[in-house]
XYZ file of C-alpha atoms in Angstrom:
125
model
C 0.088 24.742 2.107
C -3.533 23.639 2.088
C -5.242 20.599 0.691
C -4.055 19.482 -2.737
C -6.336 17.277 -4.807
C -4.682 15.283 -7.569
C -7.539 14.399 -9.898
C -8.285 13.258 -13.412
C -11.748 14.641 -14.006
C -12.399 11.944 -16.604
C -12.509 9.532 -13.656
C -15.888 9.173 -11.943
C -14.416 8.753 -8.436
C -12.235 11.834 -8.995
C -15.254 13.849 -10.077
C -17.088 12.691 -6.950
C -14.260 13.941 -4.722
C -14.107 17.231 -6.642
C -17.874 17.779 -6.343
C -17.834 16.847 -2.647
C -15.050 19.336 -1.894
C -16.727 22.100 -3.890
C -20.183 21.472 -2.411
C -18.826 21.494 1.140
C -16.696 24.619 0.608
C -13.490 22.739 1.351
C -10.631 24.890 0.061
C -8.221 22.990 -2.140
C -5.710 23.395 -4.888
C -6.622 21.299 -7.908
C -3.753 19.338 -9.455
C -4.843 17.860 -12.764
C -3.560 14.341 -13.407
C -3.744 12.777 -16.849
C -4.120 9.085 -16.091
C -3.910 8.164 -19.744
C -0.342 9.526 -19.861
C 0.575 8.047 -16.471
C 2.659 5.039 -15.628
C -0.072 2.439 -15.317
C -1.608 2.687 -18.785
C 1.637 1.853 -20.619
C 2.130 -1.113 -18.274
C -1.374 -2.421 -18.971
C -0.841 -1.940 -22.689
C 2.437 -3.840 -22.583
C 4.481 -0.754 -23.443
C 7.823 -0.088 -21.751
C 8.100 2.436 -18.939
C 11.339 4.322 -18.480
C 13.386 3.251 -15.451
C 13.364 6.846 -14.187
C 9.569 7.050 -14.328
C 9.197 3.683 -12.634
C 11.690 4.600 -9.890
C 9.943 7.923 -9.243
C 6.549 6.224 -9.112
C 7.755 3.566 -6.688
C 9.362 6.235 -4.479
C 6.085 8.151 -4.431
C 4.210 4.953 -3.572
C 6.570 4.368 -0.649
C 5.902 7.882 0.685
C 2.165 7.348 0.290
C 2.257 4.026 2.146
C 4.191 5.637 4.988
C 1.609 8.423 5.163
C -1.199 5.859 5.231
C 0.445 4.105 8.163
C 1.498 7.175 10.137
C -1.370 9.602 9.609
C -4.398 7.437 8.937
C -3.910 3.956 10.382
C -1.712 5.026 13.308
C -2.342 2.426 16.042
C -5.985 1.785 15.208
C -7.452 -1.496 14.025
C -8.972 0.222 10.993
C -8.504 3.582 9.304
C -11.309 5.345 11.143
C -11.213 3.456 14.441
C -12.052 0.056 15.904
C -14.524 -0.968 13.183
C -14.160 -1.464 9.460
C -15.494 1.380 7.330
C -15.861 2.430 3.729
C -12.438 4.091 4.050
C -10.836 0.687 4.631
C -12.611 -0.846 1.651
C -11.600 1.972 -0.674
C -8.005 1.891 0.587
C -7.599 -1.879 0.305
C -8.968 -1.952 -3.237
C -6.590 0.823 -4.253
C -3.613 -0.948 -2.684
C -4.429 -4.099 -4.611
C -3.715 -2.316 -7.921
C 0.060 -2.215 -7.393
C -0.101 -5.728 -5.920
C -1.748 -6.874 -9.148
C 1.153 -5.322 -11.052
C 3.660 -7.307 -8.988
C 4.559 -4.658 -6.402
C 4.522 -6.165 -2.922
C 3.296 -3.122 -1.012
C 2.718 -5.047 2.227
C 6.226 -6.548 2.445
C 8.312 -4.877 5.127
C 5.225 -3.076 6.452
C 3.883 -5.241 9.299
C 1.359 -2.603 10.376
C -0.189 -2.475 6.895
C -0.009 -6.252 6.512
C -1.861 -6.773 9.795
C -4.451 -4.176 8.782
C -4.932 -6.012 5.479
C -5.515 -9.263 7.380
C -8.140 -7.554 9.568
C -9.906 -6.141 6.509
C -9.889 -9.520 4.765
C -11.155 -11.211 7.935
C -14.023 -8.720 8.074
C -15.107 -8.913 4.439
C -13.385 -11.952 2.926
C -10.466 -12.172 0.519
């Protein structure tokens, strides 16, 4: 299977990724995501989320964190090598969303926790 892009085209960053892939002739399979119907909007609105949906979302987050560690961070100081890059800044800001919702994504992940400390040392908390 090739590249799959999960995007909500109402989102400016998603549109940027979509345009970049199209413009650079990167083959991909578009997977439309409706963020308004997703898990996070009900949480922000104070609405209940079903336990099944929450469990599935947390399981997916765990897989994503493992992928971030194994495929992108590997044994490097930062995601793209020995120096901080835009990739690190984008990744750390995205990981802070679940942290803000009370999900401790860095617990039990010493590699990610150390990476976070390096990013914060480079740019500040």
